[in-house]
Short mmCIF file of C-alpha atoms in Angstrom, two decimals:
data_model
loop_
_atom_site.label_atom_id
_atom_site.label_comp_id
_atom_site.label_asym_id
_atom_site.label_seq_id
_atom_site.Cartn_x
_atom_site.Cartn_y
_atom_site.Cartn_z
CA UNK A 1 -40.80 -127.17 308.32
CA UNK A 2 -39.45 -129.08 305.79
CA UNK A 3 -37.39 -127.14 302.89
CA UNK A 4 -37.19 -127.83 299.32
CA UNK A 5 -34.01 -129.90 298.37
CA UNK A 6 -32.87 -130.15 294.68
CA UNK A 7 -33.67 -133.53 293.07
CA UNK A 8 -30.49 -135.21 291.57
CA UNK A 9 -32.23 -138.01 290.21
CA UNK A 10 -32.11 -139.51 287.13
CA UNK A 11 -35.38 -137.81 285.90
CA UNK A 12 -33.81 -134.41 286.96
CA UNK A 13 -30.83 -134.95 284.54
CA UNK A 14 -33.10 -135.75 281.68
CA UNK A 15 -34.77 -132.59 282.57
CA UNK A 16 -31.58 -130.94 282.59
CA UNK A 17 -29.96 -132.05 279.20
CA UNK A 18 -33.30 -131.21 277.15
CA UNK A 19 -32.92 -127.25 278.35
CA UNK A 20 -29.32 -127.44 276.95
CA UNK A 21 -30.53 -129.29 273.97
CA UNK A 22 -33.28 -126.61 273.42
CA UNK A 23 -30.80 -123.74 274.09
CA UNK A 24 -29.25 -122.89 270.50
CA UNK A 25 -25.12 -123.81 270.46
CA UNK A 26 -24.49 -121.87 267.43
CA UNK A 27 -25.21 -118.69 265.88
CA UNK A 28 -27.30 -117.95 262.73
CA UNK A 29 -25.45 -117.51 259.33
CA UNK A 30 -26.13 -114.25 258.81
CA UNK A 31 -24.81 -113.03 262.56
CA UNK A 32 -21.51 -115.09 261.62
CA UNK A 33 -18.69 -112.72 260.27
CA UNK A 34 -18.26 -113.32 256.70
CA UNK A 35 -21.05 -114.95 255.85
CA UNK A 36 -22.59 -112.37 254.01
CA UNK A 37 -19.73 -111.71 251.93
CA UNK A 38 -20.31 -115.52 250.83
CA UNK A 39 -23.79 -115.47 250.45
CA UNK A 40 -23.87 -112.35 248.08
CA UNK A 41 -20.89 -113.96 245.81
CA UNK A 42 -22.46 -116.93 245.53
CA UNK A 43 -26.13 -115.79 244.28
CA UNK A 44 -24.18 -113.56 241.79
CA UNK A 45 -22.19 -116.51 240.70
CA UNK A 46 -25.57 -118.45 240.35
CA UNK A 47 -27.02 -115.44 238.47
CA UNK A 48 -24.02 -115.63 235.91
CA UNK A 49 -24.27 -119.28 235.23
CA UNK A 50 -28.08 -118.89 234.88
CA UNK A 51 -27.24 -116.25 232.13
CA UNK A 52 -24.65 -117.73 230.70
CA UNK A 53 -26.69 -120.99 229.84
CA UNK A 54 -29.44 -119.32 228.60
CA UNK A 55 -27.27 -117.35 226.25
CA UNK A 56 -25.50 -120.65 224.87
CA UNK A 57 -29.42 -122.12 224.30
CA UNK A 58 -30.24 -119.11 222.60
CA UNK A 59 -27.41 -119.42 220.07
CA UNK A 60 -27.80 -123.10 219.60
CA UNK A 61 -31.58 -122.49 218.49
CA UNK A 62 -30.27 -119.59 216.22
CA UNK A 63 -27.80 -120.85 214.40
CA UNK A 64 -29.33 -124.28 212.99
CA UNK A 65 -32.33 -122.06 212.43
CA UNK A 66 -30.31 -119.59 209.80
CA UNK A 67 -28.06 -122.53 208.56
CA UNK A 68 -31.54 -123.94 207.21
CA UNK A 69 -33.20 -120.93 206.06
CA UNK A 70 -29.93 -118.89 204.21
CA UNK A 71 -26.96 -120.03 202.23
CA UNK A 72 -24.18 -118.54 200.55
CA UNK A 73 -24.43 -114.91 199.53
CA UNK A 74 -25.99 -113.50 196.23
CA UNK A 75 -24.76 -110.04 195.10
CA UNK A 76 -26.52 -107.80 192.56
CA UNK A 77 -24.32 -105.02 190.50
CA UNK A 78 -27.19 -102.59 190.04
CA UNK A 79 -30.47 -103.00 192.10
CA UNK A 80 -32.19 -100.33 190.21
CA UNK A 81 -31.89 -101.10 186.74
CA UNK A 82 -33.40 -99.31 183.65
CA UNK A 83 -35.78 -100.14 181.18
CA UNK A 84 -34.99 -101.38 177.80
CA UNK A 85 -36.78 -102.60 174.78
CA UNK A 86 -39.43 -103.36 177.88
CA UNK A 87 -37.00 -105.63 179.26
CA UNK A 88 -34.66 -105.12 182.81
CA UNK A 89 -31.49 -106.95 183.38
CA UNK A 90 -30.05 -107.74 186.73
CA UNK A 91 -26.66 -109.20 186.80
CA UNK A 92 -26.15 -110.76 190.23
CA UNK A 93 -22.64 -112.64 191.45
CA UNK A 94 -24.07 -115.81 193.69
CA UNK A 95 -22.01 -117.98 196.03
CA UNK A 96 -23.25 -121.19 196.76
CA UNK A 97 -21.48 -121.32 200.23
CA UNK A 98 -19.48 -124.22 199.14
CA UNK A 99 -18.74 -126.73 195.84
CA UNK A 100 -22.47 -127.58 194.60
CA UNK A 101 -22.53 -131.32 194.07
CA UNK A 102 -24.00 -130.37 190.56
CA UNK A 103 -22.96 -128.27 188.07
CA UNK A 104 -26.21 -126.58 187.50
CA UNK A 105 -28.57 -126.01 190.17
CA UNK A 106 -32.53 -125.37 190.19
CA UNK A 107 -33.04 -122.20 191.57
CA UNK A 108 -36.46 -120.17 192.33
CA UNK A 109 -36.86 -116.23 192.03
CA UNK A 110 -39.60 -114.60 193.88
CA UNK A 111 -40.52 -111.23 192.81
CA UNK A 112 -43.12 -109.93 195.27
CA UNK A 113 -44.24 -106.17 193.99
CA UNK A 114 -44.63 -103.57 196.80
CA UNK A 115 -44.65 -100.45 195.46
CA UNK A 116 -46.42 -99.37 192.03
CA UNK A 117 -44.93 -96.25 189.64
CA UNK A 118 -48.24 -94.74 188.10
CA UNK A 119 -48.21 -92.42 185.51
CA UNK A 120 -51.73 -90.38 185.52
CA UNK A 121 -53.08 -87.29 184.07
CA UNK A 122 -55.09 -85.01 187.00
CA UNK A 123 -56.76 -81.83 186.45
CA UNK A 124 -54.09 -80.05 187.96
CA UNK A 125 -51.37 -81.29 185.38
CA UNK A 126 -53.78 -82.57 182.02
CA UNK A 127 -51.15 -82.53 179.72
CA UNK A 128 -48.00 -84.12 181.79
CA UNK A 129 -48.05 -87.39 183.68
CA UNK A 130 -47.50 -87.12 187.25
CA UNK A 131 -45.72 -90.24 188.67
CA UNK A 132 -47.82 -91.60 192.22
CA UNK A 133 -45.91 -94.60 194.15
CA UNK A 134 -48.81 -96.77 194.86
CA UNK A 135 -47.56 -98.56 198.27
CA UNK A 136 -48.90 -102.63 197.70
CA UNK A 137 -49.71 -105.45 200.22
CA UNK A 138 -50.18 -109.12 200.21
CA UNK A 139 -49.51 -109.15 196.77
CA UNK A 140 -49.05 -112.22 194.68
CA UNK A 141 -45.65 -113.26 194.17
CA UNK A 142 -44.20 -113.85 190.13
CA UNK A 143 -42.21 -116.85 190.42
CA UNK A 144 -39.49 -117.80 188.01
CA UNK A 145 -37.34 -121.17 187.69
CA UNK A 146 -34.16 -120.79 186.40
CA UNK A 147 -31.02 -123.35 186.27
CA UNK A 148 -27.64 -121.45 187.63
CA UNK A 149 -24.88 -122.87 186.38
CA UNK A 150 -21.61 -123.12 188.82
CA UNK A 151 -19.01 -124.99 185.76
CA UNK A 152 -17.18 -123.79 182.92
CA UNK A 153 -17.05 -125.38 179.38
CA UNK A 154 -14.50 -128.15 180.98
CA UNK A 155 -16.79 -129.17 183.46
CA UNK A 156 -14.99 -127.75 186.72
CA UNK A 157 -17.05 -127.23 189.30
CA UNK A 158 -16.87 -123.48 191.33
CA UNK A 159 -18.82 -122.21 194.16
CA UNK A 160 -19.11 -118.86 192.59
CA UNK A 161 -20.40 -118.04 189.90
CA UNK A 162 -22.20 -114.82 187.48
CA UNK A 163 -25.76 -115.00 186.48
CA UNK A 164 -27.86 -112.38 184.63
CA UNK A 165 -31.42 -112.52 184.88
CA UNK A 166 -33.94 -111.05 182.15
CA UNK A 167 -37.08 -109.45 183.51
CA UNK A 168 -39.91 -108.64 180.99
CA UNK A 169 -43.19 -106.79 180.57
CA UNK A 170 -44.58 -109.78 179.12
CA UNK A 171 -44.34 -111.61 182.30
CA UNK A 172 -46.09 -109.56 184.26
CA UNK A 173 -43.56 -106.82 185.34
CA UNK A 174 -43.87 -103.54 185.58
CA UNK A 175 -42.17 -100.37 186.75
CA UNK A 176 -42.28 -100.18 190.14
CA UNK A 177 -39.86 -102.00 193.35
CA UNK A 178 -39.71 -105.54 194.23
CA UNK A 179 -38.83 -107.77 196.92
CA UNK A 180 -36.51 -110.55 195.66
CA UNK A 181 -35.96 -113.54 197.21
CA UNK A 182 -33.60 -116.62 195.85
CA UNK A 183 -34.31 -120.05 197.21
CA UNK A 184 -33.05 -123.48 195.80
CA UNK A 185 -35.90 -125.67 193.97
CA UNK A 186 -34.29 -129.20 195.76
CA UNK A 187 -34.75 -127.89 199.68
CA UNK A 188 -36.29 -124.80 199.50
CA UNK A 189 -32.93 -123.24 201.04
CA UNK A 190 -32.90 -119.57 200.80
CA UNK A 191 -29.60 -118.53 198.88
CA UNK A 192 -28.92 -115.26 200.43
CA UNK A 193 -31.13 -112.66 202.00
CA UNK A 194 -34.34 -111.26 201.21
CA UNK A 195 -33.10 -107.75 198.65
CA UNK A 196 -35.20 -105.21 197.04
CA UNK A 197 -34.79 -103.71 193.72
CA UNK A 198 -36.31 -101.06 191.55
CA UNK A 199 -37.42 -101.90 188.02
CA UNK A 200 -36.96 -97.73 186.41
CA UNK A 201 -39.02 -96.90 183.20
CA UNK A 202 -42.25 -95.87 182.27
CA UNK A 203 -45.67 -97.83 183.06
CA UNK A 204 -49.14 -96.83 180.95
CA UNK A 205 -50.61 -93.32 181.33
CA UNK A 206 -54.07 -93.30 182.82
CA UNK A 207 -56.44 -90.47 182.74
CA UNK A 208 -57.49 -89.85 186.12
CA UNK A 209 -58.80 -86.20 185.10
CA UNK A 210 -62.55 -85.25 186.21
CA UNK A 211 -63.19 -84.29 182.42
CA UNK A 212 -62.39 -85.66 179.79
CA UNK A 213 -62.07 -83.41 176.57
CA UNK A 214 -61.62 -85.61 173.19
CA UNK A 215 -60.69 -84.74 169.66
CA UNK A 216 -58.94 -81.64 168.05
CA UNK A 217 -60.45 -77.97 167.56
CA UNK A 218 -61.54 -76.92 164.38
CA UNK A 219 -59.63 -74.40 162.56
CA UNK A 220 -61.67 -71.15 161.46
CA UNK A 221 -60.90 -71.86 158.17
CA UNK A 222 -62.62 -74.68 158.19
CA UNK A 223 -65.88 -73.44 159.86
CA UNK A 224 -65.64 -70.60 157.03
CA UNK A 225 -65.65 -73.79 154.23
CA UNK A 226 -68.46 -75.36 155.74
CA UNK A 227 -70.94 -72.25 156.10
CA UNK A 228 -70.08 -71.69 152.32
CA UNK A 229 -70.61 -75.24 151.98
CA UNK A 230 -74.16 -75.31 153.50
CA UNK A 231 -74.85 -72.42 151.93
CA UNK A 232 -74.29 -73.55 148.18
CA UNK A 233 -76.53 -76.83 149.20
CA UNK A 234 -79.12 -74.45 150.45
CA UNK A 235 -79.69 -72.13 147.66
CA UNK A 236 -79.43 -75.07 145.00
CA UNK A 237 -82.42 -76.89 147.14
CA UNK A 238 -84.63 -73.58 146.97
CA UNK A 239 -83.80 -73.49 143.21
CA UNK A 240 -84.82 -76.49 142.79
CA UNK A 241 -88.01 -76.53 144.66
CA UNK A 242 -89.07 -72.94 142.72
CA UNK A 243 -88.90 -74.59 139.36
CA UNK A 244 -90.77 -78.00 140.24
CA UNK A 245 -92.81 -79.57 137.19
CA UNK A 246 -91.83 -77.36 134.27
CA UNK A 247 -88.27 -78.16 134.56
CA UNK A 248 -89.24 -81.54 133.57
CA UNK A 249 -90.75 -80.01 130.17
CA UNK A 250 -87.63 -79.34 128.36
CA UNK A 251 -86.62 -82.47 129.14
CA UNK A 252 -89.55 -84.04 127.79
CA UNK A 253 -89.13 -81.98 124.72
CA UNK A 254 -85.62 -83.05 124.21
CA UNK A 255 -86.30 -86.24 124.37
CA UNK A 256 -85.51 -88.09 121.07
CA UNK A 257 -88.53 -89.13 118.64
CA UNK A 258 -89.27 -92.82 117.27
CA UNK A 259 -88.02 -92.16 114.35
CA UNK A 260 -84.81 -91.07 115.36
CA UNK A 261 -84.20 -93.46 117.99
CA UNK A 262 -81.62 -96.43 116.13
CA UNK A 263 -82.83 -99.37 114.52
CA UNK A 264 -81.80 -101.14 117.63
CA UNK A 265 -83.58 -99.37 120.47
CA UNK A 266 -87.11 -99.18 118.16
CA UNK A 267 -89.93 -101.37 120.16
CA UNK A 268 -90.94 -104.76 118.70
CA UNK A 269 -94.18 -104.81 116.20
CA UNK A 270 -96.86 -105.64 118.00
CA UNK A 271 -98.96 -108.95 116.63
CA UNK A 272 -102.73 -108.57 115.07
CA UNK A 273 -105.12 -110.23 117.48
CA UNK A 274 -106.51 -113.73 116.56
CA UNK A 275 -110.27 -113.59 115.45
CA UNK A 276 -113.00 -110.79 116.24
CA UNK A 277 -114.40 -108.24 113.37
CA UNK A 278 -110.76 -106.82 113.58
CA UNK A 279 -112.47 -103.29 114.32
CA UNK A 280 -111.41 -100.96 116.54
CA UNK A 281 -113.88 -99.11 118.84
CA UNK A 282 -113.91 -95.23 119.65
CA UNK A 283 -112.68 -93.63 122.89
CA UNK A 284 -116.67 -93.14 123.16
CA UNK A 285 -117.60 -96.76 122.51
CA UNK A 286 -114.95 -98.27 124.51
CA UNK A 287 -116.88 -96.00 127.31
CA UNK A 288 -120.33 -97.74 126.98
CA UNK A 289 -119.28 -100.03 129.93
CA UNK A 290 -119.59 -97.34 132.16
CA UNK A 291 -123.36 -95.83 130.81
CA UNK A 292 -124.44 -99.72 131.35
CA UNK A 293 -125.81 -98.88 134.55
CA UNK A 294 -127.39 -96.02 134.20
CA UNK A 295 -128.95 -97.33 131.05
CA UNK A 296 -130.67 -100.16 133.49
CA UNK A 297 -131.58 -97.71 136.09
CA UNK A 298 -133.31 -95.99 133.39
CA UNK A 299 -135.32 -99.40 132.26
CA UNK A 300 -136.26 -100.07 135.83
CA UNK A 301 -137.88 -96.77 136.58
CA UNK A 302 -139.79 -97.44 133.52
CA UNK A 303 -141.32 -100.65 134.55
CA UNK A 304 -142.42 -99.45 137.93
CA UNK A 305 -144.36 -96.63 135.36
CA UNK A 306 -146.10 -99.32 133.90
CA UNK A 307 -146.76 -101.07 136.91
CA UNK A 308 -147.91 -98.47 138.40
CA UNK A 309 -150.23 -97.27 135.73
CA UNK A 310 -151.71 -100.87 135.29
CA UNK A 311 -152.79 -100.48 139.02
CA UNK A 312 -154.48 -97.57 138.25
CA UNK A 313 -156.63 -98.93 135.83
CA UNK A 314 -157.31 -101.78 137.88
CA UNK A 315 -158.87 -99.55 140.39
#
């Protein structure tokens, strides 16, 4: 029998260096000693640079962002000012963040109302005004443009500088708060940040009562005057309507004659007619007009006798 004998040629060492190739020389990272000391510090060092960077974007966006949108600082001395003569004053201290190349600037104020003061009377209180804060939204703003002036009378040039603004009934305000916002007329900066204020004083009373009761009560002693009153007109009316025609008699009577009436006030003389007999007929003459008729019935019925007795004989 033949026995197996190891080959030792060249294809057996080929064979021979793949296996130790294949077999793995070193061990994993992780089975290493301190490698996962090194792998934890430096995913937390990662982790810190991530944040890091993100932080420094965030602040780069933010601050060119509120270097466009606010400037400088405006200050008011009393944000809830009270009426008077229907006008509010607000006296506000406003730095322009730095010397204004001109010495007076354009400046817009935006007054945006958000809460109305109404004073109404209610059935539970008719004769006081109760005050209801009206909350308001999307209101129009009321916009004014005023020049700010940052110099003195030599012409010097600050960045600070007092300015009091007058706000008035007339232009559309009322009691009530505000939202005010300051921005410059050039860029549209916004000087400041956005403030409220409260205008105090007293707005229109409106009658918001269910009914309404108008005019003042009579006093008795004037519903005693006017019974008397109607009264009086009553019994003269009765009086008047007992005596009827013959109170007109002895007014007739008193009536003045012709002759005693004044030369002036006697009628003109009448003028004779022209032509005619001149006669005058009777009050039983001047009547014959009306027997005419009859008189020509009466001829009529005496013709159809005749006729009627000429047929006769005829016959």
């Amino acid at each position: 029998m033949r026995t197996a004998r190891p080959r030792t040629g060249p294809l057996s060492q080929l064979g021979a260096r793949r296996q130790r190739a294949e077999r793995p020389h070193a061990r994993p990272a992780h089975a290493r000693p301190g490698a996962a000391s090194r792998l934890a510090g430096g995913g937390r060092r990662l982790l810190l640079a991530r944040v890091v960077a993100a932080a420094l974007a965030l602040i780069g966006a933010w601050l060119p962002a509120t270097a466009a949108h606010a400037a400088g600082t405006v200050t008011i001395a009393d944000r809830s000012p009270k009426e008077d003569d229907g006008r509010w004053k607000l006296k506000m201290t406003i730095n322009y963040g730095g010397t204004p190349h001109l010495s007076h600037i354009p400046m817009l104020f935006s007054f945006t109302p958000t809460v109305h003061y109404e004073r109404a009377l209610t059935d539970q209180s008719p004769e006081k005004p109760i005050l209801n804060r009206i909350p308001l939204q999307n209101q129009q703003s009321i916009n004014e443009s005023m020049d700010v002036g940052f110099s003195d009378g030599s012409g010097k040039v600050f960045s600070i500088t007092k300015f009091d603004f007058v706000l008035r009934r007339d232009r559309g305000f009322e009691a009530g708060e505000y939202e005010l916002v300051i921005k410059r007329a050039s860029d549209g900066v916004q000087m400041g940040q956005k403030q409220k204020i409260t205008l105090q004083g007293e707005n229109e009373i409106i009658d918001r009562r269910a009914i309404v009761f108008t005019g003042e009560k009579k006093k008795k002693d004037d519903k005693a005057a006017d019974k008397a009153d109607a009264e009086k007109s009553g019994e003269t009316e009765k009086v008047q309507g007992s005596e009827g025609e013959p109170a007109s008699e002895p007014a007739e009577a008193e009536a003045p004659s012709d002759a005693e009436l004044p030369p002036d006030e006697a009628p003109p003389p009448v003028e004779p007619k022209q032509g005619g007999c001149g006669c005058r007929l009777s009050p039983e003459e001047a009547a014959t007009p009306l027997a005419l008729p009859l008189v020509a019935l009466g001829a009529a019925a005496a013709v159809a006798r005749r006729n009627r007795a000429r047929r006769a004989r005829r016959g």
